[in-house]
PDB file of C-alpha atoms in Angstrom:
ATOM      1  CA  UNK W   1     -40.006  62.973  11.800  1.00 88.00           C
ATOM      2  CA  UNK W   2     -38.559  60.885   9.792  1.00 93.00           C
ATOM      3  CA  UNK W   3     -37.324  57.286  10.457  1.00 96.00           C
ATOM      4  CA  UNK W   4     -34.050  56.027   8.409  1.00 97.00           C
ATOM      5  CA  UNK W   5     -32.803  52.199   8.684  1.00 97.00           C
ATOM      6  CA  UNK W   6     -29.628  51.239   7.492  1.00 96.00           C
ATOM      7  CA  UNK W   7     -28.672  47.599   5.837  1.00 96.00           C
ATOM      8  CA  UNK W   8     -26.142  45.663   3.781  1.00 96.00           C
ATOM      9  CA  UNK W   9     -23.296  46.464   5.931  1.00 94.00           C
ATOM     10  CA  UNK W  10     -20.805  43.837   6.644  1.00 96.00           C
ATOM     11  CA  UNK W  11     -17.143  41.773   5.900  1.00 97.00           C
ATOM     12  CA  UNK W  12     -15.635  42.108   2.309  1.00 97.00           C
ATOM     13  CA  UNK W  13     -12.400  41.311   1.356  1.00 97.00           C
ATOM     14  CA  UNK W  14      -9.948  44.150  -0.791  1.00 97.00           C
ATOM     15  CA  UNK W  15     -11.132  44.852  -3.875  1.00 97.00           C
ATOM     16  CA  UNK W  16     -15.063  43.494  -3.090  1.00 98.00           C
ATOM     17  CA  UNK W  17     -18.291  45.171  -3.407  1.00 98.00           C
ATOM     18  CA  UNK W  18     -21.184  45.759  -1.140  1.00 98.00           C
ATOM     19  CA  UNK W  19     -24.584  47.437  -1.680  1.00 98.00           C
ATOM     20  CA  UNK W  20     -25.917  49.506   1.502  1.00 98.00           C
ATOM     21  CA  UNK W  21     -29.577  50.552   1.720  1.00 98.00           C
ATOM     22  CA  UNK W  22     -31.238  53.572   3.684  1.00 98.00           C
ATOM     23  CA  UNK W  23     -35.066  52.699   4.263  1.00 97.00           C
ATOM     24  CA  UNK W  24     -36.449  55.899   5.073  1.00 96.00           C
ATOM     25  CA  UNK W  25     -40.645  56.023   6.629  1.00 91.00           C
ATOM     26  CA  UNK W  26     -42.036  58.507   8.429  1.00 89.00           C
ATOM     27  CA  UNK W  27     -42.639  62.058   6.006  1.00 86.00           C
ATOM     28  CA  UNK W  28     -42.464  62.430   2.255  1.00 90.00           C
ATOM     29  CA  UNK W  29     -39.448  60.675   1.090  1.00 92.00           C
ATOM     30  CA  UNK W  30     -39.147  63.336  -2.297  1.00 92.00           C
ATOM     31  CA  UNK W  31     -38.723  66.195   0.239  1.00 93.00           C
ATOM     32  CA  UNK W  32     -35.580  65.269   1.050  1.00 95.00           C
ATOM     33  CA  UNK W  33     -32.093  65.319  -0.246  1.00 97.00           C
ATOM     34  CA  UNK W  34     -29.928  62.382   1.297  1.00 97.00           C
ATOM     35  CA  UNK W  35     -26.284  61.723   1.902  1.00 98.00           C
ATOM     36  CA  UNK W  36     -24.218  58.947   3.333  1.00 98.00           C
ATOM     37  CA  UNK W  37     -21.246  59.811   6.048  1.00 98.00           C
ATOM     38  CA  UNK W  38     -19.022  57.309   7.518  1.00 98.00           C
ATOM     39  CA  UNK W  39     -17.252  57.323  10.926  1.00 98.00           C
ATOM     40  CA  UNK W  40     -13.979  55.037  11.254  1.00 96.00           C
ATOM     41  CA  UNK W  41     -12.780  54.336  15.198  1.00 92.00           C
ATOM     42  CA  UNK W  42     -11.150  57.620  16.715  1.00 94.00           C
ATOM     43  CA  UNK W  43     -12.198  59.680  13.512  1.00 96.00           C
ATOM     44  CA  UNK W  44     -14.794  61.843  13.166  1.00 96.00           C
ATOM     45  CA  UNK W  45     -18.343  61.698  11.088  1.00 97.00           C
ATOM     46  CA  UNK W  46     -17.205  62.496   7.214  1.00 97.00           C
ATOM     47  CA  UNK W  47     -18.759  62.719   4.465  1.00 98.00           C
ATOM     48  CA  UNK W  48     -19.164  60.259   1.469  1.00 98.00           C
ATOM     49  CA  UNK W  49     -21.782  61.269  -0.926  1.00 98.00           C
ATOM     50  CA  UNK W  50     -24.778  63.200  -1.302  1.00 98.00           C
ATOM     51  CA  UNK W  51     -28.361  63.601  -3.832  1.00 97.00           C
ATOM     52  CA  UNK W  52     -30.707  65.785  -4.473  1.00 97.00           C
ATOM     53  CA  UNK W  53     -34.259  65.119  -4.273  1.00 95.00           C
ATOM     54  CA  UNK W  54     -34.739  63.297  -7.506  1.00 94.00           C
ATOM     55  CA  UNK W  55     -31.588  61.498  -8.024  1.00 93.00           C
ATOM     56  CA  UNK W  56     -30.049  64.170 -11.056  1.00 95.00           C
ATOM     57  CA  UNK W  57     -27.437  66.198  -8.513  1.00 96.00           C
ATOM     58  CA  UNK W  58     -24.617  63.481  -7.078  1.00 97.00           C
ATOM     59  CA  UNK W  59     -21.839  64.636  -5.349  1.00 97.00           C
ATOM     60  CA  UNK W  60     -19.256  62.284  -3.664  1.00 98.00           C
ATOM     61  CA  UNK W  61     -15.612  63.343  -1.711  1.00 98.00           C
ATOM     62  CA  UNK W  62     -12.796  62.779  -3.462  1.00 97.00           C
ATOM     63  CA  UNK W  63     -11.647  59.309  -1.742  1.00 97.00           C
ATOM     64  CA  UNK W  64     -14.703  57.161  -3.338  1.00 98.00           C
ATOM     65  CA  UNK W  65     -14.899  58.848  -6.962  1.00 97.00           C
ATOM     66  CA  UNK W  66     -15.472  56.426  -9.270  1.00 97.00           C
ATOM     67  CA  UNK W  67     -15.478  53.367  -6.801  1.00 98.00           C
ATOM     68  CA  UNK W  68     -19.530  54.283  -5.193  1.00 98.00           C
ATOM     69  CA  UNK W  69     -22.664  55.438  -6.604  1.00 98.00           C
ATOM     70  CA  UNK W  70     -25.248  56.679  -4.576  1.00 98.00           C
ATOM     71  CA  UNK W  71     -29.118  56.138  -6.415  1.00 97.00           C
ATOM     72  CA  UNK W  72     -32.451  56.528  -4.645  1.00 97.00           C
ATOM     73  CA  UNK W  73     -35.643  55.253  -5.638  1.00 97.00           C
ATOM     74  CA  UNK W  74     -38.258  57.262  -4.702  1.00 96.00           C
ATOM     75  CA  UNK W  75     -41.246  54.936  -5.171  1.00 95.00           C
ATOM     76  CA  UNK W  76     -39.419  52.247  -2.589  1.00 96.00           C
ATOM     77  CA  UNK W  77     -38.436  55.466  -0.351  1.00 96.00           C
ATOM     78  CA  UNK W  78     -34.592  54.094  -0.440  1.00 97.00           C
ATOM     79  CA  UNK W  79     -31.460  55.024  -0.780  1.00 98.00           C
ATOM     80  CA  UNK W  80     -28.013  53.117  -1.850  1.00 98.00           C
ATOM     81  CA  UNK W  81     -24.808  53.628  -1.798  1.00 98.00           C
ATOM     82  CA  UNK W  82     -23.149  50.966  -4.469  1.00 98.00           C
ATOM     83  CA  UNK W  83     -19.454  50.544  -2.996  1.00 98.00           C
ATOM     84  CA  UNK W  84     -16.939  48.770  -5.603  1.00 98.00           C
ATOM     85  CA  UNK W  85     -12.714  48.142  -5.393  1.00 98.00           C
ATOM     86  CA  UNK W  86     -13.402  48.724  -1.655  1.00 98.00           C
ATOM     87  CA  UNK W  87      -9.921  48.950   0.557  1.00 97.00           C
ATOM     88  CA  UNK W  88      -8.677  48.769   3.903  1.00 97.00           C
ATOM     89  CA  UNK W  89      -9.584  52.515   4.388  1.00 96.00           C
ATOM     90  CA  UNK W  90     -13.063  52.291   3.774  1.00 98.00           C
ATOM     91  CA  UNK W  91     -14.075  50.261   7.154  1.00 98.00           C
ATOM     92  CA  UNK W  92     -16.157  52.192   9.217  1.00 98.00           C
ATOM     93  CA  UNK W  93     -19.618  52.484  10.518  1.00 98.00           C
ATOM     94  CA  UNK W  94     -21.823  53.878   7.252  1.00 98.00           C
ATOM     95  CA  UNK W  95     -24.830  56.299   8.266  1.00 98.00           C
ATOM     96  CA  UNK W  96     -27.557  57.209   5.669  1.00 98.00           C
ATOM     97  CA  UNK W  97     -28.784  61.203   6.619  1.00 98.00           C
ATOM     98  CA  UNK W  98     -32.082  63.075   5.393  1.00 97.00           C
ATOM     99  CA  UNK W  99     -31.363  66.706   4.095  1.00 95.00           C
ATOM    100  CA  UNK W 100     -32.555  70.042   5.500  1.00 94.00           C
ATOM    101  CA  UNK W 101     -34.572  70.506   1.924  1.00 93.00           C
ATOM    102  CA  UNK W 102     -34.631  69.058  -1.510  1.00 94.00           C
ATOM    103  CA  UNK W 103     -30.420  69.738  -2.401  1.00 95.00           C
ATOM    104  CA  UNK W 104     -27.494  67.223  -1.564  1.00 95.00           C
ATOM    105  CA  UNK W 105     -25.593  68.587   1.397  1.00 96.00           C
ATOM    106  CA  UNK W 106     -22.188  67.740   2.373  1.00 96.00           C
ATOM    107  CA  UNK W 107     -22.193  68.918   5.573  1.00 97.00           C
ATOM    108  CA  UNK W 108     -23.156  66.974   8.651  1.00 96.00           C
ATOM    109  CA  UNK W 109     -25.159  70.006  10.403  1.00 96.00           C
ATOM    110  CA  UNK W 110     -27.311  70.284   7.105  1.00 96.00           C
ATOM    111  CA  UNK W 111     -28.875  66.662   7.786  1.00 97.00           C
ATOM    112  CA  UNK W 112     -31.729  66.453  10.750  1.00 95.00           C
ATOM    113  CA  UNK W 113     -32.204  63.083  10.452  1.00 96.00           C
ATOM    114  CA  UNK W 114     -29.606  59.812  10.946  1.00 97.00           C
ATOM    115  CA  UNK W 115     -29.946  56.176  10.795  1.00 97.00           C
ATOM    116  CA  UNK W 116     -28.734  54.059  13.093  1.00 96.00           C
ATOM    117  CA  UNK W 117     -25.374  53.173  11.416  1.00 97.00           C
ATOM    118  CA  UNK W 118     -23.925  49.973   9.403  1.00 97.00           C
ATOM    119  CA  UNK W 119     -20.826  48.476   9.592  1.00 98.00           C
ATOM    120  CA  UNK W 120     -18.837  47.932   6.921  1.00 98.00           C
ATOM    121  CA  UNK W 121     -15.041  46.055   7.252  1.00 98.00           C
ATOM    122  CA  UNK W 122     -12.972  45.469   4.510  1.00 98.00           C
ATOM    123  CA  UNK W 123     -10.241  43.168   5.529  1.00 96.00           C
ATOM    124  CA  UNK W 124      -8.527  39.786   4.247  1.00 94.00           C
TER     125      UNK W 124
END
């Protein structure tokens, strides 16, 4: 099993940043690629952005290219998404996901493991 906890999540205005973090305990942390999804209300789950096992493969959709970077240290078993120039669109409930192996996935059915979710609202 392994254990992920979300934080960072909250109120930004337009054009803000915020930094989330994925704590991740349970098995080895470097066995696992790890994405971030996001579900807004009365959408489903999508995906944001994904890395492989030792941070070198990224891969983000199309909507947050060039605004979010997603980084991992494996020695503090974490994972962050970096969101910058956020908008409107971007509210939703943020969920950090552990990988099915050591690639980034951008599927939600490759993942077997979720956090618990962290808001995000980007409003005026």
């Amino acid at each position: 099993q392994v254990q992920l906890v979300e934080s960072g999540g909250g109120l930004v205005q337009p054009g803000g940043s915020l930094r989330l973090s994925c704590a991740a305990s349970g098995r080895t942390f470097s066995n696992y690629g790890m994405g971030w999804f996001r579900q807004a209300p009365g959408k489903e789950r999508e995906f944001v952005a994904a890395l492989n096992w030792n941070g070198v493969l990224a891969y983000y959709t199309d909507s947050v290219k060039g605004r979010f970077t997603i980084s991992r240290d494996n020695a503090k078993n974490t994972v962050y998404l970096q969101m910058n120039s956020l908008k409107p669109e971007d509210t939703a409930v943020y969920y950090c996901a552990a990988g099915r192996g050591t690639y980034y996935y951008t599927r939600t059915y490759d993942y077997n493991y979720w956090g618990q979710g962290a808001q995000v609202t980007v409003s005026s």
